[in-house]
Coordinates of C-alpha atoms in Angstrom, one line a residue:
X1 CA -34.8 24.6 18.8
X2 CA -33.5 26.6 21.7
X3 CA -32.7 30.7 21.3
X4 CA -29.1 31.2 20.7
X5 CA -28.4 27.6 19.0
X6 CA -28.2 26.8 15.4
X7 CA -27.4 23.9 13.1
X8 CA -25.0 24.4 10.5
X9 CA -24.3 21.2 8.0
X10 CA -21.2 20.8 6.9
X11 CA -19.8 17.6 5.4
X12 CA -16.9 15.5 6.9
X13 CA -12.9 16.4 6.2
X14 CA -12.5 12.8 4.3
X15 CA -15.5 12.9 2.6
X16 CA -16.4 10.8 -0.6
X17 CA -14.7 13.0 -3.4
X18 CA -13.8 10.7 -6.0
X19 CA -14.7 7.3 -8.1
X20 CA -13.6 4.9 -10.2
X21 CA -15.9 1.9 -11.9
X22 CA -14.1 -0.5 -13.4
X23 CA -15.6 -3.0 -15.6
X24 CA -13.3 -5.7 -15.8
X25 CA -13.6 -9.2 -17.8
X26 CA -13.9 -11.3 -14.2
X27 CA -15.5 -8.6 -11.5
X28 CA -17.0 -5.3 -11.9
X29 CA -16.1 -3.1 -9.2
X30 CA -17.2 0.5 -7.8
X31 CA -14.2 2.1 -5.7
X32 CA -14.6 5.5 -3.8
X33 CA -11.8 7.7 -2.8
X34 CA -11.2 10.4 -0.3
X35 CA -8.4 12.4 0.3
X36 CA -5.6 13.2 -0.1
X37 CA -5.1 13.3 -3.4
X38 CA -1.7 11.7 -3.8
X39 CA -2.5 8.7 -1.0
X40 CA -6.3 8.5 -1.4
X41 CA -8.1 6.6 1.2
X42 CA -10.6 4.0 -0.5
X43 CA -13.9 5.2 1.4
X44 CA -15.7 2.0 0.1
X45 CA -15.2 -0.9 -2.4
X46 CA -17.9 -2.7 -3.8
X47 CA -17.9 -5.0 -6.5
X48 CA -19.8 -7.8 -8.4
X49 CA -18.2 -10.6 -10.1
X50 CA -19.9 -11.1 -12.6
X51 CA -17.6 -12.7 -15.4
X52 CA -17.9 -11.1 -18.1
X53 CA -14.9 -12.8 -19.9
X54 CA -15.1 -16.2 -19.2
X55 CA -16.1 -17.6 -22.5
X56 CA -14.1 -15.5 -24.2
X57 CA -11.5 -19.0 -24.8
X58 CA -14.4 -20.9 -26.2
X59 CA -17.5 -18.6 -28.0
X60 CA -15.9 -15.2 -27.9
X61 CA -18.8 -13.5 -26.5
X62 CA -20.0 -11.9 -23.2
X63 CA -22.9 -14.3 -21.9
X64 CA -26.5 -12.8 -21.3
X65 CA -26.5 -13.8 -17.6
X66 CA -23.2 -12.0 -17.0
X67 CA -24.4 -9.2 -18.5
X68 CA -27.4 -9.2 -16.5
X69 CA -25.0 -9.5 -13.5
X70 CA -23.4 -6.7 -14.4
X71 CA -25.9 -4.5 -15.4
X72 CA -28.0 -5.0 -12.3
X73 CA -24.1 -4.2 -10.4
X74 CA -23.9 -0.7 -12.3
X75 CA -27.5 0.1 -11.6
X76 CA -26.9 0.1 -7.8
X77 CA -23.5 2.2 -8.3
X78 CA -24.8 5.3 -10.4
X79 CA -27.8 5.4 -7.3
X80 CA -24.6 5.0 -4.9
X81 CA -23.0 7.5 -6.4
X82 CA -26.0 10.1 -6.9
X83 CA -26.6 9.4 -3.4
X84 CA -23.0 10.5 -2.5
X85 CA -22.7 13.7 -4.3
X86 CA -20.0 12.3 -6.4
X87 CA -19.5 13.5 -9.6
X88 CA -16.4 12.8 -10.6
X89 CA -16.3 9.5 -11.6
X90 CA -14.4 7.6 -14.2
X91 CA -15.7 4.4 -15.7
X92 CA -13.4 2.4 -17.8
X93 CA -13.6 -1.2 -19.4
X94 CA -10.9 -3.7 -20.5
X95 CA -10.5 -6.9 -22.1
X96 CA -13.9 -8.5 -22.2
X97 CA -15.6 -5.0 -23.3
X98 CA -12.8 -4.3 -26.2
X99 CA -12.0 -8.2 -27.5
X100 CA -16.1 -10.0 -27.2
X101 CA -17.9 -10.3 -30.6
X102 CA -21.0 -8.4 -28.5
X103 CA -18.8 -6.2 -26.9
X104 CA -20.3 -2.9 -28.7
X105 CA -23.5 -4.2 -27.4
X106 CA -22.8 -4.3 -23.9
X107 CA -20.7 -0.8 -23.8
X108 CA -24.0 0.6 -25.6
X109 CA -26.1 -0.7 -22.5
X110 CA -23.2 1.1 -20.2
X111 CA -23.7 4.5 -21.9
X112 CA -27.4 3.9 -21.8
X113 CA -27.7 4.0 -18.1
X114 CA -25.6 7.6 -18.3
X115 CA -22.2 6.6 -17.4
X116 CA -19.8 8.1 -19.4
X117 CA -17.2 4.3 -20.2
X118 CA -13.9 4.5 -21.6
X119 CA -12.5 0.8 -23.4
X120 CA -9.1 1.0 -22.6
X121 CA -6.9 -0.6 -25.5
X122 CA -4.1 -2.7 -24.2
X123 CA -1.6 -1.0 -24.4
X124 CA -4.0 2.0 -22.8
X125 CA -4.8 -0.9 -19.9
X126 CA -1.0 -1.6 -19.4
X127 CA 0.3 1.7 -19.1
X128 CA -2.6 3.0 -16.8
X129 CA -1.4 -0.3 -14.6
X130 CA 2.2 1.0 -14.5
X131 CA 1.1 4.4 -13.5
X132 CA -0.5 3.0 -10.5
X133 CA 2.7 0.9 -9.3
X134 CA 4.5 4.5 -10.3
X135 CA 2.6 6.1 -8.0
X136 CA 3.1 3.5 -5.3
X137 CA 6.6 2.9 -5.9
X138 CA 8.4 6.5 -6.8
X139 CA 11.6 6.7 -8.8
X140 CA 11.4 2.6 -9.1
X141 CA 12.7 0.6 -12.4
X142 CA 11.0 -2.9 -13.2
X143 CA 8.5 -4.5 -15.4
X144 CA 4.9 -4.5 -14.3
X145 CA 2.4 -7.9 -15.0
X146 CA -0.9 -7.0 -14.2
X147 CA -3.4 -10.0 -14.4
X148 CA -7.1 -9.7 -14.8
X149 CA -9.9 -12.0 -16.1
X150 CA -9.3 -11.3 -19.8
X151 CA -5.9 -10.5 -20.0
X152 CA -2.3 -10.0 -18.6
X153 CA -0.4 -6.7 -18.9
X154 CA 3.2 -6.2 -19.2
X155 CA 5.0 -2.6 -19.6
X156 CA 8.4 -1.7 -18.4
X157 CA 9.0 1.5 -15.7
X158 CA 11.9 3.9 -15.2
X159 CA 12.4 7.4 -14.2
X160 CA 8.6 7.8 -13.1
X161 CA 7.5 7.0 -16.7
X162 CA 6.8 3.9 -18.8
X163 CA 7.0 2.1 -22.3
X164 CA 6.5 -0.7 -24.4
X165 CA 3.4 -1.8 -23.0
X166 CA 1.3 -4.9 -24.1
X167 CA -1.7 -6.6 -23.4
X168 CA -1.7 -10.7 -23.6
X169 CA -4.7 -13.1 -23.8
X170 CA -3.5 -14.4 -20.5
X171 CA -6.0 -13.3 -18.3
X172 CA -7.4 -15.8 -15.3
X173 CA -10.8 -16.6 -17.1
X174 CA -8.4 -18.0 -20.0
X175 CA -6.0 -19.8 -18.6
X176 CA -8.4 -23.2 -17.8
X177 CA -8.6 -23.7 -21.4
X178 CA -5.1 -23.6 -22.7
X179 CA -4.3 -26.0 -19.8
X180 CA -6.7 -28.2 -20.1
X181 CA -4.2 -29.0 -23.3
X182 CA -1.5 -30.6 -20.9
X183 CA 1.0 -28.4 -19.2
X184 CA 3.9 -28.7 -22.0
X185 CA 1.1 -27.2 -24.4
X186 CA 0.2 -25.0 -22.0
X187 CA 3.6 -23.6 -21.5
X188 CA 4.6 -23.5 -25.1
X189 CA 1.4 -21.3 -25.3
X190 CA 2.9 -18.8 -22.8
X191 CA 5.8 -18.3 -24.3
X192 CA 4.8 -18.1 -27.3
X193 CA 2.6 -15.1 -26.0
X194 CA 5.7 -13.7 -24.4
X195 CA 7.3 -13.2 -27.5
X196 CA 5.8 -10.1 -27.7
X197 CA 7.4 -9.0 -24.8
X198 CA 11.2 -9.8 -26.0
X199 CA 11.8 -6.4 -24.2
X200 CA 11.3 -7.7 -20.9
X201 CA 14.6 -10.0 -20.7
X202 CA 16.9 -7.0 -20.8
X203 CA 14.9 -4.5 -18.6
X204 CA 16.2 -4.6 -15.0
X205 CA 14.3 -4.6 -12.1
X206 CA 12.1 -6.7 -10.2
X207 CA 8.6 -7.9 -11.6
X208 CA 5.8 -6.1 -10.2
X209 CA 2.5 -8.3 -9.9
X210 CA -0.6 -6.3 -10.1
X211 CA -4.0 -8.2 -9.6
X212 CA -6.1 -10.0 -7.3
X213 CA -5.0 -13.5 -8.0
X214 CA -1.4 -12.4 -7.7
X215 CA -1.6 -10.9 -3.6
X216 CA -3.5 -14.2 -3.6
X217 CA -0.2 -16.1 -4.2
X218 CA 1.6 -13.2 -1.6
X219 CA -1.3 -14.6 0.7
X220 CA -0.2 -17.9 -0.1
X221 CA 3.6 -17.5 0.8
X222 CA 2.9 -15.2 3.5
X223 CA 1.3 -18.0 5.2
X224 CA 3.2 -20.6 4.6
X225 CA 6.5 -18.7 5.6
X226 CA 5.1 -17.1 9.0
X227 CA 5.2 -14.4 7.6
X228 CA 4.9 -11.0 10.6
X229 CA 2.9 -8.6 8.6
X230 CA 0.1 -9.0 6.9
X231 CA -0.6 -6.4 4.1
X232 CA 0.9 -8.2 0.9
X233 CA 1.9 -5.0 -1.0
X234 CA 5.8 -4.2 -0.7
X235 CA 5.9 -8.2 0.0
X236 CA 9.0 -9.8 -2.1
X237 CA 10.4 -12.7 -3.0
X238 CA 13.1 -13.9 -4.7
X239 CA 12.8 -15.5 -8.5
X240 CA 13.4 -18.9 -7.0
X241 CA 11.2 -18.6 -3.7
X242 CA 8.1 -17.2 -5.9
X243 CA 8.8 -20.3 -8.8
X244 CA 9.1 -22.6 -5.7
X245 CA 5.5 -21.7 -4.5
X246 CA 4.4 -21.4 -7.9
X247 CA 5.0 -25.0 -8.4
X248 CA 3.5 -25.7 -5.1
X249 CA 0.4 -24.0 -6.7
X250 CA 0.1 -25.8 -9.9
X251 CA -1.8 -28.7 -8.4
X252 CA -3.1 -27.1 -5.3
X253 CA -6.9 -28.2 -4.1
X254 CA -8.8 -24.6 -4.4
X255 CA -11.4 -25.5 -1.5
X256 CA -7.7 -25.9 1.0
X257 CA -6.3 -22.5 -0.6
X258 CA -9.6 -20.7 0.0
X259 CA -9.0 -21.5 4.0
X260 CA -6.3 -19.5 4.0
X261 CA -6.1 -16.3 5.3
X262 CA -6.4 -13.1 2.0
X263 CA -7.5 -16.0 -0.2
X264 CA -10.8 -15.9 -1.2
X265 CA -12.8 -18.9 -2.6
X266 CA -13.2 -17.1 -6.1
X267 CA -9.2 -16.2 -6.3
X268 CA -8.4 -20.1 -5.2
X269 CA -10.1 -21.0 -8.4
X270 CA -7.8 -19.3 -10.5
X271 CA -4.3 -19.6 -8.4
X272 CA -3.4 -22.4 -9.7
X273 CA -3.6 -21.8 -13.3
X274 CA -2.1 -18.3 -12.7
X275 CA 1.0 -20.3 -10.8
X276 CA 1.5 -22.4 -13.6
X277 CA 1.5 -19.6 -15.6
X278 CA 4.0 -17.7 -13.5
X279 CA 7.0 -20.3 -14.0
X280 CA 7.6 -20.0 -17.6
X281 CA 6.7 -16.1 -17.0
X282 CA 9.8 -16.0 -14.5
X283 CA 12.0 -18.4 -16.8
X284 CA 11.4 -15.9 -19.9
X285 CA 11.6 -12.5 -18.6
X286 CA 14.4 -13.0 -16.2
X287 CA 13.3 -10.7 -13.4
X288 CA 15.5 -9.1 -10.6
X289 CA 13.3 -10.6 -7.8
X290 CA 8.9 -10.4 -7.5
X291 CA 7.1 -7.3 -6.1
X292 CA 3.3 -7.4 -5.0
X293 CA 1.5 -4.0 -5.7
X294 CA -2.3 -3.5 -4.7
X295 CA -1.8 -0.3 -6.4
X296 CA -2.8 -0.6 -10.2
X297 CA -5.3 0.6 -12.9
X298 CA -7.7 2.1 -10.7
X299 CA -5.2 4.1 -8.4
X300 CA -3.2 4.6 -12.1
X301 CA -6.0 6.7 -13.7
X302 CA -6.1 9.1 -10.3
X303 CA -2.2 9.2 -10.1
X304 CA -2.2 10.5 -13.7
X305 CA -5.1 12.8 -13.2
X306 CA -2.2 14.9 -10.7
X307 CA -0.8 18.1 -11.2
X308 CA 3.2 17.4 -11.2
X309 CA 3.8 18.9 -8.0
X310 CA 1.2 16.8 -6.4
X311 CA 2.8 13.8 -8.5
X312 CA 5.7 14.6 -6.9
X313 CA 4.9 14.4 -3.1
X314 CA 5.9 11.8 -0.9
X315 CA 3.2 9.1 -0.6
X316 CA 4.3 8.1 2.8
X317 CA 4.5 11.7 4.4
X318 CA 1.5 12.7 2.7
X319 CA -0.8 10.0 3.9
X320 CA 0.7 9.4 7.3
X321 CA 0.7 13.6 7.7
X322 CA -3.3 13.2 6.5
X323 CA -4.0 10.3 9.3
X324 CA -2.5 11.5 12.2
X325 CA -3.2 16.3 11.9
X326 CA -6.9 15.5 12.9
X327 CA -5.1 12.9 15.9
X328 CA -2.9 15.4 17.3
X329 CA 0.2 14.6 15.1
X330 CA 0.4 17.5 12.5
X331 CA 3.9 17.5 10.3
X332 CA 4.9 20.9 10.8
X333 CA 5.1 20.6 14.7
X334 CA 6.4 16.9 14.6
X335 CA 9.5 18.5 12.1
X336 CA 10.0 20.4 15.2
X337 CA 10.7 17.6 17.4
X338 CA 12.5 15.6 14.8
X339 CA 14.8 18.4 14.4
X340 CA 15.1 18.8 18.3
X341 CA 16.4 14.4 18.5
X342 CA 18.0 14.8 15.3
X343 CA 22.0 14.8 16.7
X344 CA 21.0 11.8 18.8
X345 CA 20.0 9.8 16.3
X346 CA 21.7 10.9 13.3
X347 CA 23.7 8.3 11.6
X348 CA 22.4 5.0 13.8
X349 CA 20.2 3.1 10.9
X350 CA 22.2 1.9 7.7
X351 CA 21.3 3.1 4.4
X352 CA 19.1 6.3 3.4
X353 CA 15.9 7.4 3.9
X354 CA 15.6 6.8 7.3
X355 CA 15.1 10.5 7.9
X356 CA 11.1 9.9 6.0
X357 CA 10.8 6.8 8.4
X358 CA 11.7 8.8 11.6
X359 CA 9.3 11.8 10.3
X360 CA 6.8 9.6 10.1
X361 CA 7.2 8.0 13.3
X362 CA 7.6 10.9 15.1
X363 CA 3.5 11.7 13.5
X364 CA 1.9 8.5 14.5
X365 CA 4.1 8.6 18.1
X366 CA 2.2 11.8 18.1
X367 CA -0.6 10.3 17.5
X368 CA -0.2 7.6 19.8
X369 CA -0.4 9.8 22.9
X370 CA -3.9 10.6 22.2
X371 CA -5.1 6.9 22.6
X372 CA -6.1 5.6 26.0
X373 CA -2.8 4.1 28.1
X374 CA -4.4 0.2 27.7
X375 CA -5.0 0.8 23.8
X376 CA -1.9 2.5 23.1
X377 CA 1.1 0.0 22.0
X378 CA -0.9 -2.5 19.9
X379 CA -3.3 0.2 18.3
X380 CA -0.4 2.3 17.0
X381 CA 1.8 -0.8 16.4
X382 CA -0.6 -2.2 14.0
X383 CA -0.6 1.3 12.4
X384 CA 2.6 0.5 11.6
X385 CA 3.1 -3.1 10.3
X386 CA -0.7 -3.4 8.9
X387 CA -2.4 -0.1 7.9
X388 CA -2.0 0.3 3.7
X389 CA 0.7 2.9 3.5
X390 CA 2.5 3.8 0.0
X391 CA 5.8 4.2 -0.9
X392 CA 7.2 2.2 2.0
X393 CA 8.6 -0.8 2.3
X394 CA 8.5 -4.1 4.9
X395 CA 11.6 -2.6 6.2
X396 CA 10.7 0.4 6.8
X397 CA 7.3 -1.3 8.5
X398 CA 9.2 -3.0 11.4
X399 CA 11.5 0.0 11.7
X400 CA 8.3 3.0 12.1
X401 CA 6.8 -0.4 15.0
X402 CA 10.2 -0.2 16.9
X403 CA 9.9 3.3 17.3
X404 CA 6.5 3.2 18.3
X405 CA 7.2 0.9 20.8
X406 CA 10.3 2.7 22.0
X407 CA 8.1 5.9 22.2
X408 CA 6.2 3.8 24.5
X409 CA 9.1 2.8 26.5
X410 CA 9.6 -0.9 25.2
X411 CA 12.3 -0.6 22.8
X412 CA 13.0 -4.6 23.1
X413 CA 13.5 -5.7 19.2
X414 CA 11.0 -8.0 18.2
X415 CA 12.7 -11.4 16.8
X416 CA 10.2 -12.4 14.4
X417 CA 11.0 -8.4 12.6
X418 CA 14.7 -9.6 12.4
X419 CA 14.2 -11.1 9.0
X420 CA 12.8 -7.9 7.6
X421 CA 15.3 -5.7 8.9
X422 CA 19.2 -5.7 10.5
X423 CA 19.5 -5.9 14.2
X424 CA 21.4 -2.5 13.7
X425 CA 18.5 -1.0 12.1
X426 CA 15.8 -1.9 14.5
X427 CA 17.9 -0.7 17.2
X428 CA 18.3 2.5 15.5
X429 CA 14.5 2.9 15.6
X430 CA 14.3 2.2 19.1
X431 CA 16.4 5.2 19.7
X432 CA 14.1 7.0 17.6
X433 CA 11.6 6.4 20.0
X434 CA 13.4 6.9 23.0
X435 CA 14.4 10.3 22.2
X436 CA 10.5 11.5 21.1
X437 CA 9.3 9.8 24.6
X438 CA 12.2 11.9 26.2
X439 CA 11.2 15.0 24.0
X440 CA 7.5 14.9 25.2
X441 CA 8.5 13.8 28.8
X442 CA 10.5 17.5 29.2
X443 CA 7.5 20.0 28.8
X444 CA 4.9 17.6 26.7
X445 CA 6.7 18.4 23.4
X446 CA 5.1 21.6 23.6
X447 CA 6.8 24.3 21.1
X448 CA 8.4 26.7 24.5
X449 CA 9.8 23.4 26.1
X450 CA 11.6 22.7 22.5
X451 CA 12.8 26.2 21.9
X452 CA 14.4 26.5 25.3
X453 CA 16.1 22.5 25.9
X454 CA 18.5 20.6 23.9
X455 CA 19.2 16.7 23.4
X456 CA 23.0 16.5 22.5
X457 CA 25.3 13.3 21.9
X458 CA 28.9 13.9 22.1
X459 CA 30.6 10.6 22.1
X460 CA 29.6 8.6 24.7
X461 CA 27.9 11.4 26.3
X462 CA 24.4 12.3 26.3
X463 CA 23.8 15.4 27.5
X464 CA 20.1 17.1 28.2
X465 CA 20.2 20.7 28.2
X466 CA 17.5 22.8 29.8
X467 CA 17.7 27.3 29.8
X468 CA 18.2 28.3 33.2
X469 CA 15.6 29.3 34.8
X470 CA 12.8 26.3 33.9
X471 CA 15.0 24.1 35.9
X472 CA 11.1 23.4 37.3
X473 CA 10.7 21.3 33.5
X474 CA 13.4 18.4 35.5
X475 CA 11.6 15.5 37.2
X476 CA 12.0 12.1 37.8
X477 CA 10.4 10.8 35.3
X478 CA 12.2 13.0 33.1
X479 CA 15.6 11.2 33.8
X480 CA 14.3 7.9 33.7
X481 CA 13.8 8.2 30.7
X482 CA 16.8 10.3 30.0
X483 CA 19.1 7.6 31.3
X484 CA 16.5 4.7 29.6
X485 CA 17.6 6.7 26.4
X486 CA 21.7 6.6 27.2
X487 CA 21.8 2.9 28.6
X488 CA 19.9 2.0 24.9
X489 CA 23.0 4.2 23.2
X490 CA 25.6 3.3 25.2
X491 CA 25.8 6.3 26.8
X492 CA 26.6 8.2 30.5
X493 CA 23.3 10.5 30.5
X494 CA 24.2 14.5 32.0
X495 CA 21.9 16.9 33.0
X496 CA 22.5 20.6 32.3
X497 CA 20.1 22.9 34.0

């Protein structure tokens, strides 16, 4: 090594801080989380499906070979994990390890190799489920279903908290059996299950579908709609669009679903049986509409582990704020320009919130200036309408893309993102990014260039003011895209300098 040069380590910003295992009844699954704490990234997702509940309908034990599968599985995590530096792990088991007759075996086996398993009752399982939609979807009301191999969770949510929660035999690994009985049996049985949820019919709100086999169905109707986007969390459907796939499900051939795009050949086995269970499911509890969360018991046990301020954060701000600092986008200094186009677009999207959307375009429009010219519109574009973002809906996806193209300089409204939001409101978001493009056009969005210049809208007037004396910042690229900004409102564009 050279005189004068030393080596220092020093691990990465989003390094591996977190885990969860979870030992459920059809995979067993190692998850990894980095920051931030309220929005964790998954920094890997492993799993191995080894079934641990699928004769839990006919000899009510955990078979040797599944245990052997899931034994060799947690073997290679706990070396993962050692290898990682990661101590904080939680390990937690549900159906198959609390309802099999050798279930006290297995967790033994668990504990033996060092990891420190929790059975979750279920009611424990439900509610842990609930917290993670809670955490996805803040200040939401509804009634969360979360399907697994073993079982099916219900448990209402209001106000950030949640009740009544309960834990049916209705998992995927059980379903074959009941309907191999004929589909009136099989329906009978359902409801007959759902009686334990009589709660359900007066809670209001939309269902919330937690699971695998579930986003397998969103896959399902994404695809066979057209669908723009292609993340199935926030995707909704009306109680009579998701029955109508559901009975397109019933008899579906697995080996055709498993071609389709998000469905894997392992959820196509179980879709069916989960669809058929999903009409009388609907017909019962009486939903509001269907909500697909990817958020659920894993992401529930983190959210719970918070501190109430950090409960309290905004998901969206605090994950898009954590993506885009080390890109050139930090929050503090994109408040700045948000505030400096905030009387030009006040008031032009309908509803509320937009002020979170345009904060969070304004970030990845940061962002997006860092990227080479030819990489630019898609790359951030698919930020938008495809990265895993919480606490934001398909709305608010195809209105944070029309910015990003309007910070670009193509605010042109994309037809196909009609259907997920008003013309109005996707012209609104144009504006939005018109005015940042203008804002960085004056003197690069730099802090000086905001302090000294002013974007006002009086009426049909649009007037740019500059402080005289850094008349210099004017160009002609600079009213280009001043007027581009005016013709998009409706405006005659002035110039005060």
């Amino acid at each position: 090594m050279k005189p004068g040069f030393s080596v220092t380590r020093t691990r990465p910003a989003d390094r591996a801080e977190r885990a969860v295992i979870d030992i459920g009844s059809n995979t067993v699954r190692l998850v990894v989380y980095s920051a931030p704490s309220r929005a964790p990234t998954i920094w890997l997702n492993e799993k191995v499906t080894a079934r641990l509940g699928r004769d839990l309908a006919t000899t009510g034990r955990i078979p040797q070979e599944a245990i052997d599968i899931a034994m060799r599985g947690l073997r290679r995590f706990k070396y993962i994990l050692k290898d990682l530096e990661i101590s904080d792990v939680r390990t937690v088991a549900t159906a198959a390890a609390r309802d099999a007759e050798n279930a006290e075996e297995f967790v033994a086996m668990v504990r033996e190799l060092g990891l420190d398993i929790e059975v979750l009752s279920g009611e424990q399982e439900a509610i842990t489920s609930a917290h993670g939609v809670i955490g996805a979807f803040p200040n939401t009301e509804g009634v969360v279903a979360d399907m697994g191999g073993g079982s099916l969770e219900l448990v209402a949510i209001a106000d950030n908290a949640c009740s009544h929660g309960v834990s049916l035999p209705l998992g995927t690994l059980r379903l074959p059996a009941l309907r191999a009985k004929g589909i009136d049996a099989f329906e009978d049985a359902v409801r007959a299950e759902l009686q334990a949820a009589d709660w359900a019919e007066a809670h209001p709100g939309p269902l919330y579908l937690v699971g695998g086999t579930w986003r397998a169905l969103a896959a399902y109707a994404m695809h066979k709609t057209g669908y723009p986007l292609t993340d199935p969390h926030a995707f909704c459907l009306t109680v009579e669009e998701a029955d109508q796939f559901a009975a397109q499900l019933t008899d579906a051939d697995p080996e055709a679903l498993s071609n389709i795009a998000g469905i894997t050949e392992s959820r196509a086995a179980g879709l069916p049986d989960a669809a058929a269970m999903l009409r009388p499911v609907l017909e019962t509890l009486r939903p509001d509409g269907v909500v697909f969360s990817s958020w659920g018991i894993r992401e529930g046990l983190l959210y719970r582990d918070l501190s109430k301020p950090a409960g309290q954060l905004d998901p969206l701000l605090t994950a898009v704020a954590h993506f885009t600092e080390p890109r050139g986008g930090p929050q503090t200094h994109a408040t700045r320009i948000a505030g400096w186009t905030s009387d030009v677009t006040r008031g032009l999207a309908s509803g509320r919130g937009n002020e979170r959307l345009r904060l969070a375009a304004t970030m990845l429009g940061m962002a997006q200036w860092r990227l080479e010219p030819n990489m630019r519109l898609k790359h951030s574009v698919d930020w938008a309408l495809d990265k895993r973002w919480l606490g934001l809906d398909h709305r608010g996806r195809v209105m944070i893309a029309a910015a990003l193209r309007g910070a670009h300089g193509k605010p042109e409204i994309v037809e196909a993102h009609l259907p997920l939001a008003s013309e109005q409101d996707l012209h609104a978001a144009s504006a939005w990014g018109l005015a940042f493009r203008l804002c960085r056009r004056v003197g690069a969005g730099s802090r000086v260039s905001l302090l000294s210049s002013k974007l006002t809208r009086e009426g049909d007037t649009l007037r740019l003011w500059i402080e005289p004396g850094r008349s210099q910042l004017l160009s002609e690229q600079v009213e280009t895209d001043l007027a581009k900004l005016a013709a998009w409102l409706g405006c005659e564009a002035i110039v005060e300098a």
